[in-house]
Amino acid sequence: MPEPTIWWKHGIVYQIYPRSFQDSDGDGIGDLRGVIDRLDYLNDGTERSLGVDAIWFSPTYPSPMADFGYDVSDYCGVHPDFGDLATMDELIEKAHARGIRVILDFVPNHSSSQHPWFLESRSSVAASKRDWYVWRDAKPDGSPPNNWIAVFGGPAWEWDQATQQYYLHMFLKEQPDLNWRNPHLVAAMHDVLRFWMRRGVDGFRIDVMDRILKDPDLRDNPPAIDRNAARRFGQTALQQHTQDQNWPEIIDAVRAIRKVADEFPERMTVGEVFGPPENIVRYYGGPSLDGLHLAFNFSLVRIWDRRWTAEHVRAKVEAFAAALPSGCWPNYVLGNHDVDRFASRVGADGRGEERARVAALLLLTLRGTPFVYYGEELGMTNARVPEERLRDPARTYGRGRDPERTPMQWTPAGGFTSGEPWLPYGDLSRNVEQQSADGRSLLSLYRRLSWFRRSSDVLRFGDYAAVDGTPAGVYAYTRTYGDERLLTALSFTNEPIAFELPASLAVREQIISTHERAGAAASQLIELAANEGRLLRLG
Ligand code: GLC
């Protein structure tokens, strides 16, 4: 009996950074009309397209753009750079007509300091929305209420001269934290979700889910154990975030959000949360499955060169699966708008593209929802953005996040805009036009894998089991559903490698090789070229 297909479990989700996907009006900034124009690229119902089942947008709301949309000044609108509500409605309708679901980014932890709620809140200590944000008196010596550090650096508290109190901001000072202990704020945010679901939005990626409630007593965070981490992750890594992140009461707020989502059929929520798998899976809500539908599993995002090994990747896949309570569904992510491009993270020796092919096979044959970041399907690398064109205010991460947010590469000349793109293009030798014409390109591999997955019950629903005893440098696993069984064999080495499969796993045929080579079809000897992945049907 085939299982019922639930889109957010069995489909492929594609992340669009809206400023950078497609500009339709020549202002150099991507927009919703541009996305509408590119829907056929995403899914036109044929194997010429990417075959994605859902798109999620980084924020498209009105915003002063201090953090490029993660500073929302109206939760129920569309920024004029991107279009208007009517264009969003049209996008939802046209996406749905192609079987593509639409997921918006919901930003509950903070608003913009220009949001009317905050303007009212900061107008006086007696303001009716004062308590919608987190205001506190200074310590007797005038210093902030505690030692919390903003994720983007500096103290998490900003002094308000007019009302003589500090307000909390876990990110920029232009992003004041909302107070999820205030029931009126909570009700208003729930109504935001309803507003969009009524318009047909299918779900929400929930930003900074793990910080919306903090220690009500605002106690200090203890110092970090590994102070060296600050070199990589900035000042915030100087502390253990025991009081301002993953606070236990957040799960109650998550359950309430889930209830709102459940007022509408087939909606989904996926939360941005950090920490070890045991922490992340808490957000699914436990055996009653009353929390988030998915909580991002960032373990493959935290991989760079020296961690791209068969042993490490297998361990990460299995640690997450093992931590998941029964009934919960895994997910995998290679990259997003906050981290270096995957092909760059594993490409210090120039072999990033080969590894990106292996990663595509991994992502699209594991048991769990795959999330693809725009351009990953082309092997887009970090762009070199000259100092004077850097835009991201969050320089915590060294050079900021601009290099992974550059325009989508449609043609050898770019094809993203008729004007001057807001960020420069990266390496345009990787582009949709050329890769579409080349059956051996990474894009063609993504398309083949995606359409194969869409038609394959065993890849969408099947059980996962690792094959033990493979040589160092090889990670192999089977997916089984009924009497169908597939084998994925991945090489993580720069040398050819071969291994014998146990007789219980008889090879019938090859479905896909990342190297596009025929391979010895029905042999028990699995040969892999350097950094090759193969998907085989077992008999
Ligand atoms: C999340 C977003 C990031 C943003 C931050 C503040 O981590 O992914 O881009 O800057 O939240 O909203």
mmCIF file with all atom_site columns, C-alpha atoms in Angstrom, residues 265-389:
data_model
loop_
_atom_site.group_PDB
_atom_site.id
_atom_site.type_symbol
_atom_site.label_atom_id
_atom_site.label_alt_id
_atom_site.label_comp_id
_atom_site.label_asym_id
_atom_site.label_entity_id
_atom_site.label_seq_id
_atom_site.pdbx_PDB_ins_code
_atom_site.Cartn_x
_atom_site.Cartn_y
_atom_site.Cartn_z
_atom_site.occupancy
_atom_site.B_iso_or_equiv
_atom_site.pdbx_formal_charge
_atom_site.auth_seq_id
_atom_site.auth_comp_id
_atom_site.auth_asym_id
_atom_site.auth_atom_id
_atom_site.pdbx_PDB_model_num
ATOM 1   C CA . PRO A 1 265 ? -5.493 21.889 6.265   1.00 0.00 ? 265 PRO A CA 1
ATOM 2   C CA . GLU A 1 266 ? -2.046 20.561 5.299   1.00 0.00 ? 266 GLU A CA 1
ATOM 3   C CA . ARG A 1 267 ? -0.054 23.538 6.528   1.00 0.00 ? 267 ARG A CA 1
ATOM 4   C CA . MET A 1 268 ? 3.485  23.067 7.795   1.00 0.00 ? 268 MET A CA 1
ATOM 5   C CA . THR A 1 269 ? 5.968  24.777 10.075  1.00 0.00 ? 269 THR A CA 1
ATOM 6   C CA . VAL A 1 270 ? 9.740  24.384 9.992   1.00 0.00 ? 270 VAL A CA 1
ATOM 7   C CA . GLY A 1 271 ? 11.748 26.105 12.674  1.00 0.00 ? 271 GLY A CA 1
ATOM 8   C CA . GLU A 1 272 ? 15.255 27.494 12.768  1.00 0.00 ? 272 GLU A CA 1
ATOM 9   C CA . VAL A 1 273 ? 16.791 26.054 15.918  1.00 0.00 ? 273 VAL A CA 1
ATOM 10  C CA . PHE A 1 274 ? 20.331 25.343 16.918  1.00 0.00 ? 274 PHE A CA 1
ATOM 11  C CA . GLY A 1 275 ? 22.105 22.892 19.162  1.00 0.00 ? 275 GLY A CA 1
ATOM 12  C CA . PRO A 1 276 ? 22.744 19.169 19.271  1.00 0.00 ? 276 PRO A CA 1
ATOM 13  C CA . PRO A 1 277 ? 20.143 16.783 17.772  1.00 0.00 ? 277 PRO A CA 1
ATOM 14  C CA . GLU A 1 278 ? 18.650 16.061 21.222  1.00 0.00 ? 278 GLU A CA 1
ATOM 15  C CA . ASN A 1 279 ? 17.797 19.723 21.512  1.00 0.00 ? 279 ASN A CA 1
ATOM 16  C CA . ILE A 1 280 ? 16.510 20.201 17.982  1.00 0.00 ? 280 ILE A CA 1
ATOM 17  C CA . VAL A 1 281 ? 14.116 17.287 18.123  1.00 0.00 ? 281 VAL A CA 1
ATOM 18  C CA . ARG A 1 282 ? 12.449 18.727 21.248  1.00 0.00 ? 282 ARG A CA 1
ATOM 19  C CA . TYR A 1 283 ? 10.820 21.273 18.955  1.00 0.00 ? 283 TYR A CA 1
ATOM 20  C CA . TYR A 1 284 ? 8.871  18.521 17.199  1.00 0.00 ? 284 TYR A CA 1
ATOM 21  C CA . GLY A 1 285 ? 6.870  18.361 20.403  1.00 0.00 ? 285 GLY A CA 1
ATOM 22  C CA . GLY A 1 286 ? 7.475  14.784 21.499  1.00 0.00 ? 286 GLY A CA 1
ATOM 23  C CA . PRO A 1 287 ? 5.356  11.677 21.032  1.00 0.00 ? 287 PRO A CA 1
ATOM 24  C CA . SER A 1 288 ? 2.151  13.650 20.622  1.00 0.00 ? 288 SER A CA 1
ATOM 25  C CA . LEU A 1 289 ? 3.677  15.399 17.569  1.00 0.00 ? 289 LEU A CA 1
ATOM 26  C CA . ASP A 1 290 ? 2.157  18.675 18.622  1.00 0.00 ? 290 ASP A CA 1
ATOM 27  C CA . GLY A 1 291 ? 5.196  20.894 17.999  1.00 0.00 ? 291 GLY A CA 1
ATOM 28  C CA . LEU A 1 292 ? 6.802  21.921 14.731  1.00 0.00 ? 292 LEU A CA 1
ATOM 29  C CA . HIS A 1 293 ? 6.316  19.672 11.723  1.00 0.00 ? 293 HIS A CA 1
ATOM 30  C CA . LEU A 1 294 ? 10.049 19.985 11.095  1.00 0.00 ? 294 LEU A CA 1
ATOM 31  C CA . ALA A 1 295 ? 12.970 21.575 12.900  1.00 0.00 ? 295 ALA A CA 1
ATOM 32  C CA . PHE A 1 296 ? 15.940 22.297 10.664  1.00 0.00 ? 296 PHE A CA 1
ATOM 33  C CA . ASN A 1 297 ? 18.685 19.744 10.843  1.00 0.00 ? 297 ASN A CA 1
ATOM 34  C CA . PHE A 1 298 ? 21.768 21.850 10.173  1.00 0.00 ? 298 PHE A CA 1
ATOM 35  C CA . SER A 1 299 ? 24.317 19.105 10.675  1.00 0.00 ? 299 SER A CA 1
ATOM 36  C CA . LEU A 1 300 ? 25.312 19.102 6.985   1.00 0.00 ? 300 LEU A CA 1
ATOM 37  C CA . VAL A 1 301 ? 25.483 22.903 7.007   1.00 0.00 ? 301 VAL A CA 1
ATOM 38  C CA . ARG A 1 302 ? 28.159 22.663 9.672   1.00 0.00 ? 302 ARG A CA 1
ATOM 39  C CA . ILE A 1 303 ? 30.399 20.697 7.353   1.00 0.00 ? 303 ILE A CA 1
ATOM 40  C CA . TRP A 1 304 ? 33.429 22.154 5.715   1.00 0.00 ? 304 TRP A CA 1
ATOM 41  C CA . ASP A 1 305 ? 36.480 20.586 4.111   1.00 0.00 ? 305 ASP A CA 1
ATOM 42  C CA . ARG A 1 306 ? 37.973 18.456 6.805   1.00 0.00 ? 306 ARG A CA 1
ATOM 43  C CA . ARG A 1 307 ? 34.557 17.248 7.967   1.00 0.00 ? 307 ARG A CA 1
ATOM 44  C CA . TRP A 1 308 ? 33.507 16.096 4.510   1.00 0.00 ? 308 TRP A CA 1
ATOM 45  C CA . THR A 1 309 ? 34.331 12.467 5.270   1.00 0.00 ? 309 THR A CA 1
ATOM 46  C CA . ALA A 1 310 ? 32.263 9.329  4.952   1.00 0.00 ? 310 ALA A CA 1
ATOM 47  C CA . GLU A 1 311 ? 32.484 8.703  8.675   1.00 0.00 ? 311 GLU A CA 1
ATOM 48  C CA . HIS A 1 312 ? 31.501 12.199 9.734   1.00 0.00 ? 312 HIS A CA 1
ATOM 49  C CA . VAL A 1 313 ? 28.565 12.485 7.323   1.00 0.00 ? 313 VAL A CA 1
ATOM 50  C CA . ARG A 1 314 ? 27.234 9.057  8.246   1.00 0.00 ? 314 ARG A CA 1
ATOM 51  C CA . ALA A 1 315 ? 27.550 9.871  11.940  1.00 0.00 ? 315 ALA A CA 1
ATOM 52  C CA . LYS A 1 316 ? 25.622 13.124 11.485  1.00 0.00 ? 316 LYS A CA 1
ATOM 53  C CA . VAL A 1 317 ? 22.833 11.514 9.479   1.00 0.00 ? 317 VAL A CA 1
ATOM 54  C CA . GLU A 1 318 ? 22.419 8.762  12.015  1.00 0.00 ? 318 GLU A CA 1
ATOM 55  C CA . ALA A 1 319 ? 22.688 10.948 15.097  1.00 0.00 ? 319 ALA A CA 1
ATOM 56  C CA . PHE A 1 320 ? 19.748 13.055 13.964  1.00 0.00 ? 320 PHE A CA 1
ATOM 57  C CA . ALA A 1 321 ? 17.650 10.061 12.961  1.00 0.00 ? 321 ALA A CA 1
ATOM 58  C CA . ALA A 1 322 ? 18.411 8.360  16.275  1.00 0.00 ? 322 ALA A CA 1
ATOM 59  C CA . ALA A 1 323 ? 17.380 11.401 18.283  1.00 0.00 ? 323 ALA A CA 1
ATOM 60  C CA . LEU A 1 324 ? 14.020 11.802 16.501  1.00 0.00 ? 324 LEU A CA 1
ATOM 61  C CA . PRO A 1 325 ? 11.039 10.537 18.472  1.00 0.00 ? 325 PRO A CA 1
ATOM 62  C CA . SER A 1 326 ? 9.010  7.973  16.575  1.00 0.00 ? 326 SER A CA 1
ATOM 63  C CA . GLY A 1 327 ? 6.605  9.514  14.113  1.00 0.00 ? 327 GLY A CA 1
ATOM 64  C CA . CYS A 1 328 ? 8.811  12.554 13.547  1.00 0.00 ? 328 CYS A CA 1
ATOM 65  C CA . TRP A 1 329 ? 10.237 13.158 10.107  1.00 0.00 ? 329 TRP A CA 1
ATOM 66  C CA . PRO A 1 330 ? 13.893 14.069 9.363   1.00 0.00 ? 330 PRO A CA 1
ATOM 67  C CA . ASN A 1 331 ? 15.125 16.776 7.021   1.00 0.00 ? 331 ASN A CA 1
ATOM 68  C CA . TYR A 1 332 ? 18.434 17.759 5.454   1.00 0.00 ? 332 TYR A CA 1
ATOM 69  C CA . VAL A 1 333 ? 19.921 21.074 4.412   1.00 0.00 ? 333 VAL A CA 1
ATOM 70  C CA . LEU A 1 334 ? 23.221 21.748 2.627   1.00 0.00 ? 334 LEU A CA 1
ATOM 71  C CA . GLY A 1 335 ? 23.192 25.518 2.712   1.00 0.00 ? 335 GLY A CA 1
ATOM 72  C CA . ASN A 1 336 ? 21.204 28.695 3.203   1.00 0.00 ? 336 ASN A CA 1
ATOM 73  C CA . HIS A 1 337 ? 21.506 32.479 3.194   1.00 0.00 ? 337 HIS A CA 1
ATOM 74  C CA . ASP A 1 338 ? 23.552 32.519 6.417   1.00 0.00 ? 338 ASP A CA 1
ATOM 75  C CA . VAL A 1 339 ? 26.440 30.220 5.543   1.00 0.00 ? 339 VAL A CA 1
ATOM 76  C CA . ASP A 1 340 ? 29.132 29.846 2.891   1.00 0.00 ? 340 ASP A CA 1
ATOM 77  C CA . ARG A 1 341 ? 27.947 28.117 -0.268  1.00 0.00 ? 341 ARG A CA 1
ATOM 78  C CA . PHE A 1 342 ? 28.260 24.343 -0.016  1.00 0.00 ? 342 PHE A CA 1
ATOM 79  C CA . ALA A 1 343 ? 30.603 24.042 -3.023  1.00 0.00 ? 343 ALA A CA 1
ATOM 80  C CA . SER A 1 344 ? 32.925 26.569 -1.365  1.00 0.00 ? 344 SER A CA 1
ATOM 81  C CA . ARG A 1 345 ? 32.768 25.013 2.087   1.00 0.00 ? 345 ARG A CA 1
ATOM 82  C CA . VAL A 1 346 ? 34.104 21.728 0.713   1.00 0.00 ? 346 VAL A CA 1
ATOM 83  C CA . GLY A 1 347 ? 36.130 23.116 -2.161  1.00 0.00 ? 347 GLY A CA 1
ATOM 84  C CA . ALA A 1 348 ? 39.410 24.410 -0.736  1.00 0.00 ? 348 ALA A CA 1
ATOM 85  C CA . ASP A 1 349 ? 41.318 21.956 -2.959  1.00 0.00 ? 349 ASP A CA 1
ATOM 86  C CA . GLY A 1 350 ? 39.335 22.840 -6.075  1.00 0.00 ? 350 GLY A CA 1
ATOM 87  C CA . ARG A 1 351 ? 37.103 19.763 -5.965  1.00 0.00 ? 351 ARG A CA 1
ATOM 88  C CA . GLY A 1 352 ? 33.985 21.494 -4.638  1.00 0.00 ? 352 GLY A CA 1
ATOM 89  C CA . GLU A 1 353 ? 31.923 20.736 -7.728  1.00 0.00 ? 353 GLU A CA 1
ATOM 90  C CA . GLU A 1 354 ? 32.635 16.988 -7.534  1.00 0.00 ? 354 GLU A CA 1
ATOM 91  C CA . ARG A 1 355 ? 31.633 17.019 -3.895  1.00 0.00 ? 355 ARG A CA 1
ATOM 92  C CA . ALA A 1 356 ? 28.541 19.060 -4.669  1.00 0.00 ? 356 ALA A CA 1
ATOM 93  C CA . ARG A 1 357 ? 27.486 16.229 -6.984  1.00 0.00 ? 357 ARG A CA 1
ATOM 94  C CA . VAL A 1 358 ? 28.008 13.659 -4.251  1.00 0.00 ? 358 VAL A CA 1
ATOM 95  C CA . ALA A 1 359 ? 26.082 15.915 -1.868  1.00 0.00 ? 359 ALA A CA 1
ATOM 96  C CA . ALA A 1 360 ? 23.186 16.162 -4.350  1.00 0.00 ? 360 ALA A CA 1
ATOM 97  C CA . LEU A 1 361 ? 22.930 12.390 -4.454  1.00 0.00 ? 361 LEU A CA 1
ATOM 98  C CA . LEU A 1 362 ? 23.114 12.256 -0.662  1.00 0.00 ? 362 LEU A CA 1
ATOM 99  C CA . LEU A 1 363 ? 20.500 14.973 -0.118  1.00 0.00 ? 363 LEU A CA 1
ATOM 100 C CA . LEU A 1 364 ? 18.033 13.520 -2.597  1.00 0.00 ? 364 LEU A CA 1
ATOM 101 C CA . THR A 1 365 ? 18.336 9.886  -1.555  1.00 0.00 ? 365 THR A CA 1
ATOM 102 C CA . LEU A 1 366 ? 18.260 10.196 2.222   1.00 0.00 ? 366 LEU A CA 1
ATOM 103 C CA . ARG A 1 367 ? 15.103 9.576  4.222   1.00 0.00 ? 367 ARG A CA 1
ATOM 104 C CA . GLY A 1 368 ? 13.803 13.048 5.013   1.00 0.00 ? 368 GLY A CA 1
ATOM 105 C CA . THR A 1 369 ? 12.734 16.313 3.441   1.00 0.00 ? 369 THR A CA 1
ATOM 106 C CA . PRO A 1 370 ? 15.489 17.873 1.311   1.00 0.00 ? 370 PRO A CA 1
ATOM 107 C CA . PHE A 1 371 ? 15.928 21.660 1.370   1.00 0.00 ? 371 PHE A CA 1
ATOM 108 C CA . VAL A 1 372 ? 17.812 23.146 -1.590  1.00 0.00 ? 372 VAL A CA 1
ATOM 109 C CA . TYR A 1 373 ? 19.181 26.706 -1.467  1.00 0.00 ? 373 TYR A CA 1
ATOM 110 C CA . TYR A 1 374 ? 18.824 28.566 -4.794  1.00 0.00 ? 374 TYR A CA 1
ATOM 111 C CA . GLY A 1 375 ? 21.901 28.119 -6.956  1.00 0.00 ? 375 GLY A CA 1
ATOM 112 C CA . GLU A 1 376 ? 23.049 25.009 -5.114  1.00 0.00 ? 376 GLU A CA 1
ATOM 113 C CA . GLU A 1 377 ? 21.770 23.079 -8.121  1.00 0.00 ? 377 GLU A CA 1
ATOM 114 C CA . LEU A 1 378 ? 24.358 24.928 -10.253 1.00 0.00 ? 378 LEU A CA 1
ATOM 115 C CA . GLY A 1 379 ? 27.172 24.450 -7.771  1.00 0.00 ? 379 GLY A CA 1
ATOM 116 C CA . MET A 1 380 ? 27.234 28.196 -7.143  1.00 0.00 ? 380 MET A CA 1
ATOM 117 C CA . THR A 1 381 ? 30.235 29.133 -5.031  1.00 0.00 ? 381 THR A CA 1
ATOM 118 C CA . ASN A 1 382 ? 30.766 32.099 -2.726  1.00 0.00 ? 382 ASN A CA 1
ATOM 119 C CA . ALA A 1 383 ? 31.095 35.216 -4.808  1.00 0.00 ? 383 ALA A CA 1
ATOM 120 C CA . ARG A 1 384 ? 34.016 37.569 -4.304  1.00 0.00 ? 384 ARG A CA 1
ATOM 121 C CA . VAL A 1 385 ? 32.275 40.745 -3.214  1.00 0.00 ? 385 VAL A CA 1
ATOM 122 C CA . PRO A 1 386 ? 34.533 43.793 -3.127  1.00 0.00 ? 386 PRO A CA 1
ATOM 123 C CA . GLU A 1 387 ? 34.663 45.589 0.187   1.00 0.00 ? 387 GLU A CA 1
ATOM 124 C CA . GLU A 1 388 ? 32.709 48.605 -1.083  1.00 0.00 ? 388 GLU A CA 1
ATOM 125 C CA . ARG A 1 389 ? 29.831 46.418 -2.271  1.00 0.00 ? 389 ARG A CA 1
#
